[in-house]
Amino acid sequence: MAIRAVLWDIDDTIFDFAAASRSGMRAHLDIEGLPPAYDSLEAALDGWDELTAFHWARFAAGETDWHGQRRDRVLSFLGEAMSDERAEAWFERHIAHYEAAWSLFPDTLPVLDVLADEYRHAVLSNSSLHNQERKLRILGVRDRFEALLCAAELGVAKPQAAAFLAGCEALGLPPEEVVYVGDQPDIDARGAVEAGLKAVWLDRSGEGGRPELVRITGLDQLPGLLRRDTRFGAPDTFG
């Protein structure tokens, strides 16, 4: 069957989460001060990135809730006991700096424009609806997507098949007519394939090494790939 819709990841796919996260935390720590466990700003930024990945994985596995993973990140990062209210307040001050650094990748809008008339579009994210709805509106692209589904409200997260199938259901299409585009080879691409969708791994860093996956290194390569969608039977590498 031909591909009729693109189901998108957000963070580090269309939105430059990594850059915004580090820029925001850098500005936050300039005011809050460096936690005692870190001897440099760069070490602290790396530590925050590692804790973010760890506690997001716990959230995706159902081990904690949305606010719990936020508080746990703060407690682990600061290495001190504090109330939930203080941890939440620290995180909210960080969020203000993080949001000030939000931006789309340069290739996002051109590709959404190119694909607008040929394919339907929706979003599936391992985040919360409140967070991602607001993000897409501030970035000016919410109206590009028919549906927005997030793990916090679905009660199931990528790479579980039920998350991808919920995206297909929202579009009213069978999985084989939907392609998922995301930056994580296992959580996004492999998870989508195992759920019966087509999938494209957006490997912006050029990591490679996953020949079983269809891979691109920039979104500008996506339109040509979709227009040759019969190639999804044989994974290929671009760039």
PDB file of C-alpha atoms in Angstrom:
ATOM      1  CA  MET A   1       0.000   0.000   0.000  1.00  0.00           C
ATOM      2  CA  ALA A   2       1.078   3.585  -0.614  1.00  0.00           C
ATOM      3  CA  ILE A   3       1.992   5.806   2.306  1.00  0.00           C
ATOM      4  CA  ARG A   4      -0.754   8.302   3.012  1.00  0.00           C
ATOM      5  CA  ALA A   5       0.358   9.927   6.266  1.00  0.00           C
ATOM      6  CA  VAL A   6       3.429  10.910   8.252  1.00  0.00           C
ATOM      7  CA  LEU A   7       3.398  10.443  12.015  1.00  0.00           C
ATOM      8  CA  TRP A   8       6.059  12.652  13.567  1.00  0.00           C
ATOM      9  CA  ASP A   9       8.204  12.676  16.661  1.00  0.00           C
ATOM     10  CA  ILE A  10       8.866  16.198  18.007  1.00  0.00           C
ATOM     11  CA  ASP A  11      11.953  16.496  20.204  1.00  0.00           C
ATOM     12  CA  ASP A  12      15.232  16.311  18.269  1.00  0.00           C
ATOM     13  CA  THR A  13      13.240  15.537  15.099  1.00  0.00           C
ATOM     14  CA  ILE A  14      11.458  18.769  14.160  1.00  0.00           C
ATOM     15  CA  PHE A  15      12.373  20.711  17.316  1.00  0.00           C
ATOM     16  CA  ASP A  16      15.992  21.157  18.450  1.00  0.00           C
ATOM     17  CA  PHE A  17      15.487  19.877  21.972  1.00  0.00           C
ATOM     18  CA  ALA A  18      19.154  19.134  22.711  1.00  0.00           C
ATOM     19  CA  ALA A  19      20.297  22.677  21.916  1.00  0.00           C
ATOM     20  CA  ALA A  20      17.408  24.294  23.810  1.00  0.00           C
ATOM     21  CA  SER A  21      17.936  22.040  26.817  1.00  0.00           C
ATOM     22  CA  ARG A  22      21.623  22.854  27.178  1.00  0.00           C
ATOM     23  CA  SER A  23      21.208  26.551  26.441  1.00  0.00           C
ATOM     24  CA  GLY A  24      18.339  26.830  28.909  1.00  0.00           C
ATOM     25  CA  MET A  25      20.138  24.939  31.670  1.00  0.00           C
ATOM     26  CA  ARG A  26      23.295  26.990  31.117  1.00  0.00           C
ATOM     27  CA  ALA A  27      21.324  30.209  31.640  1.00  0.00           C
ATOM     28  CA  HIS A  28      19.513  28.682  34.629  1.00  0.00           C
ATOM     29  CA  LEU A  29      22.745  27.639  36.374  1.00  0.00           C
ATOM     30  CA  ASP A  30      24.273  31.054  35.774  1.00  0.00           C
ATOM     31  CA  ILE A  31      21.612  32.305  38.195  1.00  0.00           C
ATOM     32  CA  GLU A  32      21.048  29.306  40.484  1.00  0.00           C
ATOM     33  CA  GLY A  33      24.686  28.299  40.832  1.00  0.00           C
ATOM     34  CA  LEU A  34      26.514  25.040  40.107  1.00  0.00           C
ATOM     35  CA  PRO A  35      25.397  21.975  42.122  1.00  0.00           C
ATOM     36  CA  PRO A  36      28.177  20.751  44.451  1.00  0.00           C
ATOM     37  CA  ALA A  37      28.506  17.404  42.662  1.00  0.00           C
ATOM     38  CA  TYR A  38      29.893  19.082  39.518  1.00  0.00           C
ATOM     39  CA  ASP A  39      33.225  20.832  39.101  1.00  0.00           C
ATOM     40  CA  SER A  40      32.383  22.598  35.841  1.00  0.00           C
ATOM     41  CA  LEU A  41      29.402  23.906  33.921  1.00  0.00           C
ATOM     42  CA  GLU A  42      29.944  21.428  31.083  1.00  0.00           C
ATOM     43  CA  ALA A  43      30.015  18.515  33.532  1.00  0.00           C
ATOM     44  CA  ALA A  44      26.755  19.753  35.022  1.00  0.00           C
ATOM     45  CA  LEU A  45      25.130  20.046  31.590  1.00  0.00           C
ATOM     46  CA  ASP A  46      26.227  16.508  30.741  1.00  0.00           C
ATOM     47  CA  GLY A  47      24.894  15.307  34.087  1.00  0.00           C
ATOM     48  CA  TRP A  48      21.518  16.953  33.481  1.00  0.00           C
ATOM     49  CA  ASP A  49      21.312  15.332  30.042  1.00  0.00           C
ATOM     50  CA  GLU A  50      22.055  11.911  31.535  1.00  0.00           C
ATOM     51  CA  LEU A  51      19.481  12.339  34.308  1.00  0.00           C
ATOM     52  CA  THR A  52      16.896  13.541  31.812  1.00  0.00           C
ATOM     53  CA  ALA A  53      17.362  10.401  29.704  1.00  0.00           C
ATOM     54  CA  PHE A  54      17.287   8.142  32.770  1.00  0.00           C
ATOM     55  CA  HIS A  55      14.132   9.583  34.328  1.00  0.00           C
ATOM     56  CA  TRP A  56      12.350   9.853  30.970  1.00  0.00           C
ATOM     57  CA  ALA A  57      12.962   6.119  30.535  1.00  0.00           C
ATOM     58  CA  ARG A  58      11.399   5.528  33.959  1.00  0.00           C
ATOM     59  CA  PHE A  59       8.396   7.614  32.942  1.00  0.00           C
ATOM     60  CA  ALA A  60       8.046   5.737  29.635  1.00  0.00           C
ATOM     61  CA  ALA A  61       8.174   2.424  31.523  1.00  0.00           C
ATOM     62  CA  GLY A  62       5.371   3.542  33.849  1.00  0.00           C
ATOM     63  CA  GLU A  63       7.626   3.696  36.933  1.00  0.00           C
ATOM     64  CA  THR A  64       6.739   7.323  37.686  1.00  0.00           C
ATOM     65  CA  ASP A  65       4.311   9.962  36.492  1.00  0.00           C
ATOM     66  CA  TRP A  66       4.890  13.186  34.559  1.00  0.00           C
ATOM     67  CA  HIS A  67       5.491  15.409  37.582  1.00  0.00           C
ATOM     68  CA  GLY A  68       7.395  12.664  39.373  1.00  0.00           C
ATOM     69  CA  GLN A  69      10.067  12.440  36.698  1.00  0.00           C
ATOM     70  CA  ARG A  70      10.508  16.213  36.842  1.00  0.00           C
ATOM     71  CA  ARG A  71      10.969  16.237  40.621  1.00  0.00           C
ATOM     72  CA  ASP A  72      13.267  13.203  40.513  1.00  0.00           C
ATOM     73  CA  ARG A  73      15.506  14.905  37.964  1.00  0.00           C
ATOM     74  CA  VAL A  74      15.896  17.925  40.218  1.00  0.00           C
ATOM     75  CA  LEU A  75      16.577  15.886  43.367  1.00  0.00           C
ATOM     76  CA  SER A  76      19.158  13.708  41.607  1.00  0.00           C
ATOM     77  CA  PHE A  77      20.836  16.704  39.992  1.00  0.00           C
ATOM     78  CA  LEU A  78      21.056  18.888  43.090  1.00  0.00           C
ATOM     79  CA  GLY A  79      21.880  16.019  45.440  1.00  0.00           C
ATOM     80  CA  GLU A  80      19.941  17.467  48.340  1.00  0.00           C
ATOM     81  CA  ALA A  81      16.714  16.756  50.148  1.00  0.00           C
ATOM     82  CA  MET A  82      13.893  19.192  49.469  1.00  0.00           C
ATOM     83  CA  SER A  83      10.119  19.267  49.361  1.00  0.00           C
ATOM     84  CA  ASP A  84       8.165  18.471  46.226  1.00  0.00           C
ATOM     85  CA  GLU A  85       7.131  22.131  46.113  1.00  0.00           C
ATOM     86  CA  ARG A  86      10.728  23.383  46.130  1.00  0.00           C
ATOM     87  CA  ALA A  87      11.766  20.866  43.479  1.00  0.00           C
ATOM     88  CA  GLU A  88       8.856  21.892  41.268  1.00  0.00           C
ATOM     89  CA  ALA A  89       9.683  25.565  41.733  1.00  0.00           C
ATOM     90  CA  TRP A  90      13.341  24.965  40.741  1.00  0.00           C
ATOM     91  CA  PHE A  91      12.195  23.071  37.648  1.00  0.00           C
ATOM     92  CA  GLU A  92       9.757  25.830  36.677  1.00  0.00           C
ATOM     93  CA  ARG A  93      12.527  28.426  36.879  1.00  0.00           C
ATOM     94  CA  HIS A  94      14.604  26.207  34.579  1.00  0.00           C
ATOM     95  CA  ILE A  95      11.675  25.839  32.168  1.00  0.00           C
ATOM     96  CA  ALA A  96      11.535  29.606  31.653  1.00  0.00           C
ATOM     97  CA  HIS A  97      15.135  29.603  30.376  1.00  0.00           C
ATOM     98  CA  TYR A  98      14.603  26.431  28.340  1.00  0.00           C
ATOM     99  CA  GLU A  99      11.552  27.852  26.565  1.00  0.00           C
ATOM    100  CA  ALA A 100      13.422  31.045  25.713  1.00  0.00           C
ATOM    101  CA  ALA A 101      15.807  28.881  23.652  1.00  0.00           C
ATOM    102  CA  TRP A 102      13.147  26.981  21.674  1.00  0.00           C
ATOM    103  CA  SER A 103      13.593  26.707  17.907  1.00  0.00           C
ATOM    104  CA  LEU A 104      12.709  24.418  15.023  1.00  0.00           C
ATOM    105  CA  PHE A 105      15.471  22.799  13.005  1.00  0.00           C
ATOM    106  CA  PRO A 106      16.155  24.805   9.813  1.00  0.00           C
ATOM    107  CA  ASP A 107      14.891  21.947   7.624  1.00  0.00           C
ATOM    108  CA  THR A 108      11.548  21.519   9.438  1.00  0.00           C
ATOM    109  CA  LEU A 109       9.356  24.163   7.803  1.00  0.00           C
ATOM    110  CA  PRO A 110      10.652  23.623   4.243  1.00  0.00           C
ATOM    111  CA  VAL A 111       9.882  19.896   4.449  1.00  0.00           C
ATOM    112  CA  LEU A 112       6.475  20.382   6.054  1.00  0.00           C
ATOM    113  CA  ASP A 113       5.681  22.794   3.217  1.00  0.00           C
ATOM    114  CA  VAL A 114       6.800  20.326   0.544  1.00  0.00           C
ATOM    115  CA  LEU A 115       4.821  17.453   2.050  1.00  0.00           C
ATOM    116  CA  ALA A 116       1.706  19.435   3.016  1.00  0.00           C
ATOM    117  CA  ASP A 117      -0.427  18.601  -0.022  1.00  0.00           C
ATOM    118  CA  GLU A 118       0.696  15.004  -0.554  1.00  0.00           C
ATOM    119  CA  TYR A 119       0.423  13.504   2.922  1.00  0.00           C
ATOM    120  CA  ARG A 120      -1.600  13.836   6.088  1.00  0.00           C
ATOM    121  CA  HIS A 121       0.331  14.669   9.259  1.00  0.00           C
ATOM    122  CA  ALA A 122       0.060  13.897  12.985  1.00  0.00           C
ATOM    123  CA  VAL A 123       2.358  13.764  16.011  1.00  0.00           C
ATOM    124  CA  LEU A 124       3.146  11.021  18.527  1.00  0.00           C
ATOM    125  CA  SER A 125       5.412  12.053  21.409  1.00  0.00           C
ATOM    126  CA  ASN A 126       6.645  10.463  24.635  1.00  0.00           C
ATOM    127  CA  SER A 127       5.747  13.643  26.496  1.00  0.00           C
ATOM    128  CA  SER A 128       2.599  15.312  27.790  1.00  0.00           C
ATOM    129  CA  LEU A 129      -0.171  16.877  25.722  1.00  0.00           C
ATOM    130  CA  HIS A 130      -0.006  20.160  27.645  1.00  0.00           C
ATOM    131  CA  ASN A 131       3.736  20.459  27.077  1.00  0.00           C
ATOM    132  CA  GLN A 132       3.789  19.544  23.380  1.00  0.00           C
ATOM    133  CA  GLU A 133       0.590  21.370  22.415  1.00  0.00           C
ATOM    134  CA  ARG A 134       2.021  24.576  23.851  1.00  0.00           C
ATOM    135  CA  LYS A 135       5.401  23.975  22.239  1.00  0.00           C
ATOM    136  CA  LEU A 136       3.970  23.447  18.755  1.00  0.00           C
ATOM    137  CA  ARG A 137       1.762  26.533  19.066  1.00  0.00           C
ATOM    138  CA  ILE A 138       4.632  28.763  20.203  1.00  0.00           C
ATOM    139  CA  LEU A 139       6.780  27.423  17.358  1.00  0.00           C
ATOM    140  CA  GLY A 140       3.954  28.199  14.932  1.00  0.00           C
ATOM    141  CA  VAL A 141       3.346  24.699  13.545  1.00  0.00           C
ATOM    142  CA  ARG A 142       0.443  23.227  15.551  1.00  0.00           C
ATOM    143  CA  ASP A 143      -1.953  23.725  12.639  1.00  0.00           C
ATOM    144  CA  ARG A 144       0.256  21.530  10.431  1.00  0.00           C
ATOM    145  CA  PHE A 145      -0.891  18.377  12.297  1.00  0.00           C
ATOM    146  CA  GLU A 146      -4.329  16.789  12.391  1.00  0.00           C
ATOM    147  CA  ALA A 147      -3.733  15.070  15.707  1.00  0.00           C
ATOM    148  CA  LEU A 148      -1.318  15.250  18.629  1.00  0.00           C
ATOM    149  CA  LEU A 149      -0.932  12.203  20.862  1.00  0.00           C
ATOM    150  CA  CYS A 150       1.312  12.022  23.930  1.00  0.00           C
ATOM    151  CA  ALA A 151       2.364   9.219  26.245  1.00  0.00           C
ATOM    152  CA  ALA A 152       1.269  10.964  29.448  1.00  0.00           C
ATOM    153  CA  GLU A 153      -2.364  10.947  28.315  1.00  0.00           C
ATOM    154  CA  LEU A 154      -2.284   7.713  26.289  1.00  0.00           C
ATOM    155  CA  GLY A 155      -0.968   5.734  29.241  1.00  0.00           C
ATOM    156  CA  VAL A 156       1.430   3.966  26.893  1.00  0.00           C
ATOM    157  CA  ALA A 157       4.735   5.131  25.414  1.00  0.00           C
ATOM    158  CA  LYS A 158       6.967   4.400  22.441  1.00  0.00           C
ATOM    159  CA  PRO A 159       8.357   1.863  21.622  1.00  0.00           C
ATOM    160  CA  GLN A 160       5.237  -0.046  22.684  1.00  0.00           C
ATOM    161  CA  ALA A 161       3.112  -0.958  19.689  1.00  0.00           C
ATOM    162  CA  ALA A 162      -0.052   0.431  21.277  1.00  0.00           C
ATOM    163  CA  ALA A 163       1.383   3.967  21.136  1.00  0.00           C
ATOM    164  CA  PHE A 164       2.040   3.803  17.383  1.00  0.00           C
ATOM    165  CA  LEU A 165      -1.290   2.123  16.716  1.00  0.00           C
ATOM    166  CA  ALA A 166      -3.052   4.908  18.616  1.00  0.00           C
ATOM    167  CA  GLY A 167      -1.494   7.344  16.142  1.00  0.00           C
ATOM    168  CA  CYS A 168      -2.782   5.320  13.205  1.00  0.00           C
ATOM    169  CA  GLU A 169      -6.228   5.130  14.786  1.00  0.00           C
ATOM    170  CA  ALA A 170      -6.286   8.910  15.210  1.00  0.00           C
ATOM    171  CA  LEU A 171      -5.598   9.215  11.480  1.00  0.00           C
ATOM    172  CA  GLY A 172      -8.120   6.522  10.602  1.00  0.00           C
ATOM    173  CA  LEU A 173      -5.493   4.647   8.579  1.00  0.00           C
ATOM    174  CA  PRO A 174      -4.025   1.141   8.721  1.00  0.00           C
ATOM    175  CA  PRO A 175      -0.411   0.998   9.999  1.00  0.00           C
ATOM    176  CA  GLU A 176       1.005   0.043   6.607  1.00  0.00           C
ATOM    177  CA  GLU A 177      -0.188   3.391   5.185  1.00  0.00           C
ATOM    178  CA  VAL A 178       1.613   5.434   7.862  1.00  0.00           C
ATOM    179  CA  VAL A 179       5.319   6.230   8.211  1.00  0.00           C
ATOM    180  CA  TYR A 180       6.822   7.269  11.537  1.00  0.00           C
ATOM    181  CA  VAL A 181       9.732   9.731  11.509  1.00  0.00           C
ATOM    182  CA  GLY A 182      11.891  10.055  14.628  1.00  0.00           C
ATOM    183  CA  ASP A 183      15.439  10.500  15.850  1.00  0.00           C
ATOM    184  CA  GLN A 184      15.714   7.374  18.033  1.00  0.00           C
ATOM    185  CA  PRO A 185      16.612   4.156  16.175  1.00  0.00           C
ATOM    186  CA  ASP A 186      14.997   1.821  18.700  1.00  0.00           C
ATOM    187  CA  ILE A 187      12.295   3.848  20.439  1.00  0.00           C
ATOM    188  CA  ASP A 188      11.107   5.434  17.194  1.00  0.00           C
ATOM    189  CA  ALA A 189      12.109   3.489  14.082  1.00  0.00           C
ATOM    190  CA  ARG A 190      12.325  -0.087  15.321  1.00  0.00           C
ATOM    191  CA  GLY A 191       9.271   0.376  17.541  1.00  0.00           C
ATOM    192  CA  ALA A 192       7.224   1.665  14.617  1.00  0.00           C
ATOM    193  CA  VAL A 193       8.290  -1.177  12.329  1.00  0.00           C
ATOM    194  CA  GLU A 194       7.410  -3.761  14.967  1.00  0.00           C
ATOM    195  CA  ALA A 195       3.963  -2.143  15.265  1.00  0.00           C
ATOM    196  CA  GLY A 196       3.411  -2.592  11.513  1.00  0.00           C
ATOM    197  CA  LEU A 197       4.152   0.956  10.342  1.00  0.00           C
ATOM    198  CA  LYS A 198       6.806   2.092   7.936  1.00  0.00           C
ATOM    199  CA  ALA A 199       9.583   4.029   9.678  1.00  0.00           C
ATOM    200  CA  VAL A 200      12.404   6.453   8.993  1.00  0.00           C
ATOM    201  CA  TRP A 201      15.250   6.979  11.431  1.00  0.00           C
ATOM    202  CA  LEU A 202      16.369  10.618  11.319  1.00  0.00           C
ATOM    203  CA  ASP A 203      20.074  10.233  12.117  1.00  0.00           C
ATOM    204  CA  ARG A 204      21.126  13.890  12.275  1.00  0.00           C
ATOM    205  CA  SER A 205      24.474  13.061  13.871  1.00  0.00           C
ATOM    206  CA  GLY A 206      25.419  10.570  11.137  1.00  0.00           C
ATOM    207  CA  GLU A 207      25.828   7.799  13.702  1.00  0.00           C
ATOM    208  CA  GLY A 208      24.849   5.035  11.269  1.00  0.00           C
ATOM    209  CA  GLY A 209      25.429   1.404  12.073  1.00  0.00           C
ATOM    210  CA  ARG A 210      21.808   0.213  11.835  1.00  0.00           C
ATOM    211  CA  PRO A 211      21.533  -1.284   8.334  1.00  0.00           C
ATOM    212  CA  GLU A 212      18.154  -2.861   9.117  1.00  0.00           C
ATOM    213  CA  LEU A 213      16.562   0.592   9.399  1.00  0.00           C
ATOM    214  CA  VAL A 214      15.636   3.121   6.745  1.00  0.00           C
ATOM    215  CA  ARG A 215      17.848   6.085   7.598  1.00  0.00           C
ATOM    216  CA  ILE A 216      18.169   9.707   6.545  1.00  0.00           C
ATOM    217  CA  THR A 217      20.548  12.320   7.905  1.00  0.00           C
ATOM    218  CA  GLY A 218      18.337  15.364   7.274  1.00  0.00           C
ATOM    219  CA  LEU A 219      14.659  16.029   6.686  1.00  0.00           C
ATOM    220  CA  ASP A 220      15.416  17.388   3.226  1.00  0.00           C
ATOM    221  CA  GLN A 221      15.915  13.739   2.172  1.00  0.00           C
ATOM    222  CA  LEU A 222      12.454  12.694   3.328  1.00  0.00           C
ATOM    223  CA  PRO A 223      10.281  13.854   0.379  1.00  0.00           C
ATOM    224  CA  GLY A 224      12.314  11.923  -2.180  1.00  0.00           C
ATOM    225  CA  LEU A 225      12.233   8.837   0.004  1.00  0.00           C
ATOM    226  CA  LEU A 226       8.461   8.976   0.498  1.00  0.00           C
ATOM    227  CA  ARG A 227       7.843   9.410  -3.212  1.00  0.00           C
ATOM    228  CA  ARG A 228       9.737   6.157  -3.740  1.00  0.00           C
ATOM    229  CA  ASP A 229       7.916   4.399  -0.910  1.00  0.00           C
ATOM    230  CA  THR A 230       8.329   0.961  -2.465  1.00  0.00           C
ATOM    231  CA  ARG A 231      11.910   1.188  -1.211  1.00  0.00           C
ATOM    232  CA  PHE A 232      10.716   0.676   2.353  1.00  0.00           C
ATOM    233  CA  GLY A 233      10.987  -3.039   1.676  1.00  0.00           C
ATOM    234  CA  ALA A 234      14.772  -2.605   1.504  1.00  0.00           C
ATOM    235  CA  PRO A 235      16.293  -0.266   4.113  1.00  0.00           C
ATOM    236  CA  ASP A 236      18.643   2.305   2.690  1.00  0.00           C
ATOM    237  CA  THR A 237      21.054   4.933   3.951  1.00  0.00           C
ATOM    238  CA  PHE A 238      21.121   8.554   2.842  1.00  0.00           C
ATOM    239  CA  GLY A 239      23.946  10.997   3.336  1.00  0.00           C
TER     240      GLY A 239
END
